[in-house]
mmCIF file of C-alpha atoms in Angstrom:
data_model
loop_
_atom_site.group_PDB
_atom_site.id
_atom_site.type_symbol
_atom_site.label_atom_id
_atom_site.label_comp_id
_atom_site.label_asym_id
_atom_site.label_seq_id
_atom_site.Cartn_x
_atom_site.Cartn_y
_atom_site.Cartn_z
ATOM 1 C CA MET A 1 -42.162 -1.251 -4.518
ATOM 2 C CA THR A 2 -39.504 -2.710 -6.797
ATOM 3 C CA ILE A 3 -36.657 -0.790 -8.290
ATOM 4 C CA LYS A 4 -34.192 -1.068 -11.171
ATOM 5 C CA PRO A 5 -30.387 -0.781 -11.010
ATOM 6 C CA GLY A 6 -29.118 2.786 -10.955
ATOM 7 C CA LEU A 7 -29.235 5.951 -8.882
ATOM 8 C CA HIS A 8 -32.449 6.690 -6.989
ATOM 9 C CA ASP A 9 -33.845 9.273 -4.608
ATOM 10 C CA ILE A 10 -36.041 7.329 -2.187
ATOM 11 C CA LYS A 11 -36.984 7.798 1.429
ATOM 12 C CA PRO A 12 -34.851 6.048 4.061
ATOM 13 C CA ASP A 13 -37.807 3.967 5.268
ATOM 14 C CA ALA A 14 -38.337 2.539 1.783
ATOM 15 C CA TYR A 15 -34.621 1.909 1.419
ATOM 16 C CA HIS A 16 -34.397 -0.015 4.691
ATOM 17 C CA LEU A 17 -37.304 -2.243 3.641
ATOM 18 C CA ASP A 18 -35.201 -3.285 0.606
ATOM 19 C CA PRO A 19 -37.012 -2.334 -2.633
ATOM 20 C CA CYS A 20 -34.919 -4.625 -4.873
ATOM 21 C CA PRO A 21 -36.580 -7.418 -6.914
ATOM 22 C CA LYS A 22 -34.707 -9.964 -4.781
ATOM 23 C CA PRO A 23 -33.306 -9.658 -1.258
ATOM 24 C CA SER A 24 -30.216 -7.488 -1.599
ATOM 25 C CA LEU A 25 -26.906 -7.247 0.185
ATOM 26 C CA SER A 26 -26.138 -4.005 1.992
ATOM 27 C CA ALA A 27 -23.050 -2.865 3.889
ATOM 28 C CA SER A 28 -24.705 -3.499 7.262
ATOM 29 C CA ILE A 29 -25.666 -7.058 6.285
ATOM 30 C CA ALA A 30 -22.156 -7.635 4.901
ATOM 31 C CA LYS A 31 -20.673 -6.597 8.256
ATOM 32 C CA MET A 32 -23.033 -8.993 10.020
ATOM 33 C CA LEU A 33 -21.961 -11.859 7.782
ATOM 34 C CA LEU A 34 -18.323 -11.185 8.656
ATOM 35 C CA GLU A 35 -18.596 -10.311 12.352
ATOM 36 C CA TYR A 36 -21.406 -12.668 13.404
ATOM 37 C CA SER A 37 -22.917 -15.357 11.186
ATOM 38 C CA PRO A 38 -25.253 -15.879 8.204
ATOM 39 C CA ARG A 39 -28.032 -16.640 10.693
ATOM 40 C CA HIS A 40 -27.660 -13.173 12.209
ATOM 41 C CA ALA A 41 -27.738 -11.651 8.722
ATOM 42 C CA TRP A 42 -30.914 -13.575 7.867
ATOM 43 C CA PHE A 43 -32.571 -12.462 11.103
ATOM 44 C CA ALA A 44 -31.734 -8.785 10.481
ATOM 45 C CA HIS A 45 -32.772 -8.744 6.814
ATOM 46 C CA PRO A 46 -36.237 -7.244 6.146
ATOM 47 C CA ARG A 47 -36.885 -9.503 3.131
ATOM 48 C CA LEU A 48 -35.584 -12.795 4.536
ATOM 49 C CA ASN A 49 -36.982 -12.848 8.064
ATOM 50 C CA PRO A 50 -40.813 -12.940 7.866
ATOM 51 C CA ASP A 51 -41.016 -11.703 11.457
ATOM 52 C CA HIS A 52 -38.586 -8.841 10.924
ATOM 53 C CA GLU A 53 -39.485 -5.630 12.713
ATOM 54 C CA PRO A 54 -37.513 -2.423 12.131
ATOM 55 C CA GLU A 55 -35.814 -0.998 15.196
ATOM 56 C CA GLU A 56 -37.271 2.268 16.412
ATOM 57 C CA SER A 57 -35.479 4.320 19.003
ATOM 58 C CA THR A 58 -37.718 6.117 21.462
ATOM 59 C CA GLN A 59 -34.782 8.036 22.941
ATOM 60 C CA PHE A 60 -33.593 11.378 21.683
ATOM 61 C CA ASP A 61 -30.399 11.052 19.663
ATOM 62 C CA ILE A 62 -28.617 14.367 19.157
ATOM 63 C CA GLY A 63 -26.282 12.731 16.620
ATOM 64 C CA SER A 64 -29.144 11.587 14.371
ATOM 65 C CA ALA A 65 -30.806 14.975 14.582
ATOM 66 C CA ALA A 66 -27.537 16.774 13.782
ATOM 67 C CA HIS A 67 -26.992 14.358 10.889
ATOM 68 C CA THR A 68 -30.382 15.333 9.461
ATOM 69 C CA LEU A 69 -29.839 19.060 9.993
ATOM 70 C CA LEU A 70 -26.331 18.981 8.500
ATOM 71 C CA LEU A 71 -27.207 16.941 5.415
ATOM 72 C CA ARG A 72 -30.680 18.276 4.753
ATOM 73 C CA ASP A 73 -32.210 21.342 6.426
ATOM 74 C CA GLU A 74 -34.523 22.460 9.218
ATOM 75 C CA ARG A 75 -37.585 21.286 7.300
ATOM 76 C CA ALA A 76 -36.503 17.691 7.937
ATOM 77 C CA LEU A 77 -36.947 18.264 11.692
ATOM 78 C CA THR A 78 -40.199 18.771 13.550
ATOM 79 C CA VAL A 79 -39.663 20.906 16.639
ATOM 80 C CA ILE A 80 -42.224 20.104 19.328
ATOM 81 C CA ALA A 81 -42.948 22.640 22.061
ATOM 82 C CA ALA A 82 -43.073 20.273 25.031
ATOM 83 C CA ASP A 83 -40.835 19.354 27.943
ATOM 84 C CA SER A 84 -41.001 15.643 27.122
ATOM 85 C CA PHE A 85 -42.864 13.057 25.060
ATOM 86 C CA ARG A 86 -44.731 11.718 28.088
ATOM 87 C CA THR A 87 -47.973 13.573 27.424
ATOM 88 C CA LYS A 88 -50.593 12.237 25.028
ATOM 89 C CA GLU A 89 -50.410 15.361 22.874
ATOM 90 C CA ALA A 90 -46.615 15.268 22.595
ATOM 91 C CA LYS A 91 -46.662 11.566 21.700
ATOM 92 C CA ALA A 92 -49.233 12.223 18.971
ATOM 93 C CA LEU A 93 -47.090 15.007 17.479
ATOM 94 C CA ARG A 94 -44.008 12.774 17.649
ATOM 95 C CA ASP A 95 -45.743 9.878 15.891
ATOM 96 C CA ALA A 96 -47.190 12.166 13.221
ATOM 97 C CA ALA A 97 -43.728 13.585 12.509
ATOM 98 C CA ARG A 98 -42.216 10.126 12.106
ATOM 99 C CA LEU A 99 -45.077 9.074 9.847
ATOM 100 C CA ALA A 100 -44.332 12.076 7.648
ATOM 101 C CA GLY A 101 -40.656 11.096 7.401
ATOM 102 C CA SER A 102 -39.474 13.822 9.755
ATOM 103 C CA ILE A 103 -37.395 13.593 12.925
ATOM 104 C CA PRO A 104 -39.271 14.830 16.007
ATOM 105 C CA ILE A 105 -37.220 16.916 18.402
ATOM 106 C CA LEU A 106 -38.151 18.683 21.602
ATOM 107 C CA GLU A 107 -37.754 22.438 21.555
ATOM 108 C CA LYS A 108 -35.288 22.322 24.466
ATOM 109 C CA HIS A 109 -32.919 20.126 22.405
ATOM 110 C CA TYR A 110 -33.073 22.088 19.180
ATOM 111 C CA ASP A 111 -30.416 24.662 20.124
ATOM 112 C CA ASP A 112 -27.938 21.884 20.955
ATOM 113 C CA VAL A 113 -28.572 20.203 17.607
ATOM 114 C CA ARG A 114 -28.197 23.487 15.730
ATOM 115 C CA ARG A 115 -24.933 24.286 17.536
ATOM 116 C CA MET A 116 -23.583 20.850 16.699
ATOM 117 C CA ALA A 117 -24.443 21.153 13.010
ATOM 118 C CA ASP A 118 -23.073 24.718 12.861
ATOM 119 C CA ALA A 119 -19.840 23.595 14.533
ATOM 120 C CA ALA A 120 -19.484 20.828 11.941
ATOM 121 C CA ARG A 121 -19.881 23.269 9.049
ATOM 122 C CA VAL A 122 -17.310 25.693 10.478
ATOM 123 C CA GLN A 123 -14.711 22.977 11.127
ATOM 124 C CA LEU A 124 -15.194 21.305 7.762
ATOM 125 C CA ALA A 125 -14.923 24.609 5.896
ATOM 126 C CA ALA A 126 -11.580 25.325 7.586
ATOM 127 C CA GLY A 127 -9.957 21.982 6.749
ATOM 128 C CA ASP A 128 -9.139 19.597 3.935
ATOM 129 C CA ALA A 129 -12.754 18.385 3.799
ATOM 130 C CA LYS A 130 -14.207 21.780 2.889
ATOM 131 C CA ASP A 131 -16.194 20.105 0.096
ATOM 132 C CA ALA A 132 -17.999 17.768 2.507
ATOM 133 C CA PHE A 133 -21.809 18.015 2.380
ATOM 134 C CA VAL A 134 -21.888 21.004 0.015
ATOM 135 C CA ASN A 135 -22.886 21.165 -3.656
ATOM 136 C CA GLY A 136 -24.707 17.894 -3.965
ATOM 137 C CA ARG A 137 -27.686 15.846 -2.809
ATOM 138 C CA PRO A 138 -28.258 14.032 0.478
ATOM 139 C CA GLU A 139 -29.188 10.380 1.026
ATOM 140 C CA GLN A 140 -29.031 9.021 -2.505
ATOM 141 C CA THR A 141 -29.574 5.295 -3.087
ATOM 142 C CA LEU A 142 -27.398 3.136 -5.330
ATOM 143 C CA ILE A 143 -28.844 -0.128 -6.678
ATOM 144 C CA HIS A 144 -26.700 -2.670 -8.513
ATOM 145 C CA GLU A 145 -27.218 -6.161 -9.903
ATOM 146 C CA ASP A 146 -24.418 -8.571 -10.777
ATOM 147 C CA GLY A 147 -25.020 -12.159 -11.886
ATOM 148 C CA GLY A 148 -28.386 -12.323 -10.171
ATOM 149 C CA THR A 149 -27.080 -10.835 -6.929
ATOM 150 C CA TRP A 150 -28.563 -7.500 -5.891
ATOM 151 C CA PHE A 151 -26.772 -4.828 -3.896
ATOM 152 C CA ARG A 152 -27.940 -1.587 -2.338
ATOM 153 C CA SER A 153 -26.417 1.327 -0.426
ATOM 154 C CA MET A 154 -27.512 4.798 0.616
ATOM 155 C CA LEU A 155 -24.888 7.516 0.376
ATOM 156 C CA ASP A 156 -24.998 10.247 2.992
ATOM 157 C CA TRP A 157 -24.058 12.740 0.293
ATOM 158 C CA LEU A 158 -23.711 12.586 -3.481
ATOM 159 C CA PRO A 159 -21.398 15.438 -4.569
ATOM 160 C CA THR A 160 -22.167 17.317 -7.753
ATOM 161 C CA LYS A 161 -18.572 16.862 -8.849
ATOM 162 C CA GLY A 162 -15.457 15.253 -7.476
ATOM 163 C CA ALA A 163 -14.627 11.724 -6.411
ATOM 164 C CA ILE A 164 -14.523 12.138 -2.613
ATOM 165 C CA PHE A 165 -17.538 10.801 -0.750
ATOM 166 C CA TYR A 166 -18.108 11.588 2.928
ATOM 167 C CA ASP A 167 -20.135 9.716 5.524
ATOM 168 C CA TYR A 168 -21.201 11.389 8.766
ATOM 169 C CA LYS A 169 -20.908 9.632 12.126
ATOM 170 C CA SER A 170 -21.431 10.936 15.656
ATOM 171 C CA THR A 171 -19.971 9.728 18.917
ATOM 172 C CA GLY A 172 -20.653 10.301 22.573
ATOM 173 C CA GLY A 173 -16.935 9.825 23.234
ATOM 174 C CA SER A 174 -13.806 11.229 21.650
ATOM 175 C CA ALA A 175 -13.434 11.896 17.927
ATOM 176 C CA SER A 176 -9.651 11.826 18.215
ATOM 177 C CA PRO A 177 -8.022 10.284 15.107
ATOM 178 C CA GLU A 178 -5.692 8.321 17.388
ATOM 179 C CA LEU A 179 -8.666 6.638 19.065
ATOM 180 C CA TRP A 180 -10.447 5.989 15.761
ATOM 181 C CA ARG A 181 -7.427 4.230 14.268
ATOM 182 C CA ARG A 182 -8.838 1.110 15.911
ATOM 183 C CA ALA A 183 -12.517 2.047 16.207
ATOM 184 C CA VAL A 184 -12.906 2.256 12.419
ATOM 185 C CA PHE A 185 -12.122 -1.447 12.176
ATOM 186 C CA ASP A 186 -13.898 -2.482 15.386
ATOM 187 C CA ARG A 187 -17.123 -0.935 14.057
ATOM 188 C CA GLY A 188 -16.744 -2.270 10.535
ATOM 189 C CA TYR A 189 -16.468 1.158 8.942
ATOM 190 C CA ASP A 190 -13.705 -0.153 6.697
ATOM 191 C CA VAL A 191 -16.162 -2.705 5.278
ATOM 192 C CA GLN A 192 -18.747 0.031 4.749
ATOM 193 C CA ALA A 193 -16.211 2.181 2.888
ATOM 194 C CA ALA A 194 -15.159 -0.710 0.630
ATOM 195 C CA PHE A 195 -18.777 -1.694 -0.052
ATOM 196 C CA TYR A 196 -19.753 1.888 -0.931
ATOM 197 C CA ARG A 197 -16.700 2.345 -3.163
ATOM 198 C CA ARG A 198 -17.682 -0.800 -5.037
ATOM 199 C CA MET A 199 -21.217 0.528 -5.518
ATOM 200 C CA ILE A 200 -19.990 3.947 -6.647
ATOM 201 C CA ARG A 201 -17.791 2.346 -9.295
ATOM 202 C CA ALA A 202 -20.588 0.072 -10.523
ATOM 203 C CA VAL A 203 -23.440 2.607 -10.579
ATOM 204 C CA LEU A 204 -21.775 5.987 -11.080
ATOM 205 C CA GLY A 205 -18.836 4.815 -13.183
ATOM 206 C CA ILE A 206 -16.227 6.611 -11.068
ATOM 207 C CA ARG A 207 -13.048 4.549 -11.410
ATOM 208 C CA ASP A 208 -11.299 5.376 -8.135
ATOM 209 C CA PRO A 209 -13.723 6.940 -5.655
ATOM 210 C CA GLN A 210 -12.337 8.076 -2.301
ATOM 211 C CA PHE A 211 -14.304 7.573 0.903
ATOM 212 C CA ALA A 212 -13.883 9.275 4.278
ATOM 213 C CA PHE A 213 -15.761 9.483 7.565
ATOM 214 C CA VAL A 214 -16.610 12.691 9.385
ATOM 215 C CA ILE A 215 -16.649 11.785 13.104
ATOM 216 C CA GLN A 216 -18.176 14.426 15.390
ATOM 217 C CA GLU A 217 -18.574 14.533 19.158
ATOM 218 C CA THR A 218 -22.100 15.065 20.504
ATOM 219 C CA SER A 219 -21.003 17.285 23.390
ATOM 220 C CA PRO A 220 -19.520 20.811 23.341
ATOM 221 C CA PRO A 221 -17.338 22.022 21.742
ATOM 222 C CA TYR A 222 -18.545 19.461 19.135
ATOM 223 C CA CYS A 223 -15.085 18.770 17.716
ATOM 224 C CA LEU A 224 -14.735 16.501 14.701
ATOM 225 C CA SER A 225 -12.099 14.651 12.742
ATOM 226 C CA VAL A 226 -12.065 13.251 9.220
ATOM 227 C CA ILE A 227 -10.838 9.667 8.888
ATOM 228 C CA GLY A 228 -9.807 7.919 5.685
ATOM 229 C CA LEU A 229 -8.159 4.573 4.951
ATOM 230 C CA THR A 230 -4.618 3.948 3.738
ATOM 231 C CA PRO A 231 -4.162 1.976 0.481
ATOM 232 C CA ALA A 232 -3.239 -1.125 2.510
ATOM 233 C CA ALA A 233 -6.382 -0.792 4.636
ATOM 234 C CA VAL A 234 -8.483 -0.283 1.500
ATOM 235 C CA ASP A 235 -7.058 -3.457 -0.021
ATOM 236 C CA LEU A 236 -7.822 -5.449 3.131
ATOM 237 C CA ALA A 237 -11.364 -4.040 3.278
ATOM 238 C CA ASP A 238 -11.946 -4.955 -0.376
ATOM 239 C CA ARG A 239 -10.980 -8.537 0.428
ATOM 240 C CA LYS A 240 -13.400 -8.544 3.364
ATOM 241 C CA VAL A 241 -16.238 -7.427 1.098
ATOM 242 C CA ASP A 242 -15.293 -10.108 -1.438
ATOM 243 C CA GLU A 243 -15.633 -12.670 1.352
ATOM 244 C CA ALA A 244 -18.998 -11.279 2.475
ATOM 245 C CA ILE A 245 -20.321 -11.481 -1.102
ATOM 246 C CA ARG A 246 -19.089 -15.057 -1.411
ATOM 247 C CA ILE A 247 -20.898 -16.045 1.800
ATOM 248 C CA TRP A 248 -24.056 -14.175 0.766
ATOM 249 C CA ARG A 249 -24.215 -15.900 -2.621
ATOM 250 C CA TRP A 250 -23.613 -19.320 -1.046
ATOM 251 C CA CYS A 251 -26.456 -18.761 1.442
ATOM 252 C CA MET A 252 -28.854 -17.349 -1.147
ATOM 253 C CA GLU A 253 -28.272 -20.204 -3.603
ATOM 254 C CA ARG A 254 -28.912 -22.860 -0.939
ATOM 255 C CA ASP A 255 -31.376 -20.899 1.197
ATOM 256 C CA SER A 256 -29.193 -21.961 4.105
ATOM 257 C CA TRP A 257 -28.239 -19.554 6.866
ATOM 258 C CA PRO A 258 -26.064 -21.313 9.447
ATOM 259 C CA GLY A 259 -25.043 -19.827 12.769
ATOM 260 C CA TYR A 260 -21.763 -20.473 14.514
ATOM 261 C CA PRO A 261 -19.893 -23.801 14.018
ATOM 262 C CA ALA A 262 -21.440 -26.823 15.739
ATOM 263 C CA HIS A 263 -18.061 -28.372 16.576
ATOM 264 C CA VAL A 264 -15.765 -27.402 19.438
ATOM 265 C CA CYS A 265 -13.540 -24.497 18.416
ATOM 266 C CA TYR A 266 -10.154 -24.489 20.143
ATOM 267 C CA VAL A 267 -8.462 -21.132 20.554
ATOM 268 C CA ASP A 268 -4.821 -20.331 21.173
ATOM 269 C CA ALA A 269 -3.622 -17.624 23.526
ATOM 270 C CA PRO A 270 -2.785 -14.414 21.668
ATOM 271 C CA PRO A 271 0.824 -13.162 21.912
ATOM 272 C CA TRP A 272 -0.066 -10.358 24.314
ATOM 273 C CA GLN A 273 -1.436 -12.872 26.814
ATOM 274 C CA GLU A 274 1.883 -14.768 26.794
ATOM 275 C CA ALA A 275 3.840 -11.522 27.205
ATOM 276 C CA ARG A 276 1.608 -10.417 30.090
ATOM 277 C CA GLN A 277 2.097 -13.684 31.956
ATOM 278 C CA MET A 278 5.863 -13.566 31.449
ATOM 279 C CA GLU A 279 5.893 -10.048 32.906
ATOM 280 C CA ARG A 280 3.960 -11.277 35.948
ATOM 281 C CA GLU A 281 6.434 -14.104 36.459
ATOM 282 C CA VAL A 282 9.407 -11.749 36.265
ATOM 283 C CA ILE A 283 7.829 -9.440 38.864
ATOM 284 C CA ARG A 284 7.020 -12.407 41.082
ATOM 285 C CA ASP A 285 10.580 -13.757 40.880
ATOM 286 C CA GLN A 286 11.988 -10.336 41.718
ATOM 287 C CA TYR A 287 9.650 -10.005 44.687
ATOM 288 C CA GLU A 288 10.462 -13.469 46.029
ATOM 289 C CA SER A 289 14.203 -12.857 45.599
ATOM 290 C CA ASN A 290 14.047 -9.549 47.492
ATOM 291 C CA ASP A 291 11.913 -11.122 50.208
ATOM 292 C CA LEU A 292 14.473 -13.917 50.684
ATOM 293 C CA LYS A 293 17.293 -11.377 50.897
ATOM 294 C CA ARG A 294 15.452 -9.446 53.636
ATOM 295 C CA LEU A 295 14.965 -12.694 55.562
ATOM 296 C CA THR A 296 18.679 -13.674 55.411
ATOM 297 C CA ASP A 297 19.729 -10.121 56.358
ATOM 298 C CA TRP A 298 17.487 -10.260 59.439
ATOM 299 C CA GLN A 299 19.060 -13.561 60.557
ATOM 300 C CA ALA A 300 22.675 -12.423 59.962
ATOM 301 C CA PRO A 301 24.963 -11.637 62.997
ATOM 302 C CA LEU A 302 25.031 -8.024 64.210
ATOM 303 C CA GLY A 303 28.822 -7.734 64.189
ATOM 304 C CA ASN A 304 31.564 -8.772 61.879
ATOM 305 C CA GLU A 305 33.097 -11.344 64.185
ATOM 306 C CA ARG A 306 36.322 -13.112 63.216
#
């Protein structure tokens, strides 16, 4: 299928295959251009790599199931009455569910997923993000074209009104805001937020959209936090996206997708390495000084002879 610029309601599978007239840039490919290389981006792109195969997880992911239940409803899940997917019958039901665009889930896991989604709703309703994932539509696709370059993104939730857009993430670790101060940047979520804000402005015409992440733990009590970016972080992320677009256009125009540099890259020690070594040397000097003092004390005369 091919698609025109604008707002669209398409299935995730079709979105991930890239329905644009030309290979398009997405937030995930932009992150790959910045964190890895154009060669990695080419390899991961469904329209550029002729041997591309979509990744399919065979393991149960409570976060993905809770994401589906929270954003959509129970009809998006297929509950299978089996202890595992090892049997032929269970595998057939699982494959049929995936083919129908549903997420297969074993009956024994369903209560955990429901509790997680319910816990998210209760916590969101009690906080500043009470408008998250209510009064709107889930998984809406934005398509944009600028100077021959195509862009695409799929919003977790398109609110009926308002300029705050939320994206749901799950974690097997802590959702503490203190921990995610760094994790947001390590995982490239700042780039995703900047990319989506750019798309929202271009397609929906919202001048200053706000973007925030709902981070929820996958284990009881299923606590969550809502993380946004400061104006300084937003500015930095915008510059990162500008750089990713520049690289993408350069590669597309030349059909050249280089990997890492071929020359030797010399690196300098970061400041914390220098500070750590200086601390070691101070401790060593103190130890050697104390050891020498113990040695001279042991050799000193017992009395104070004059």
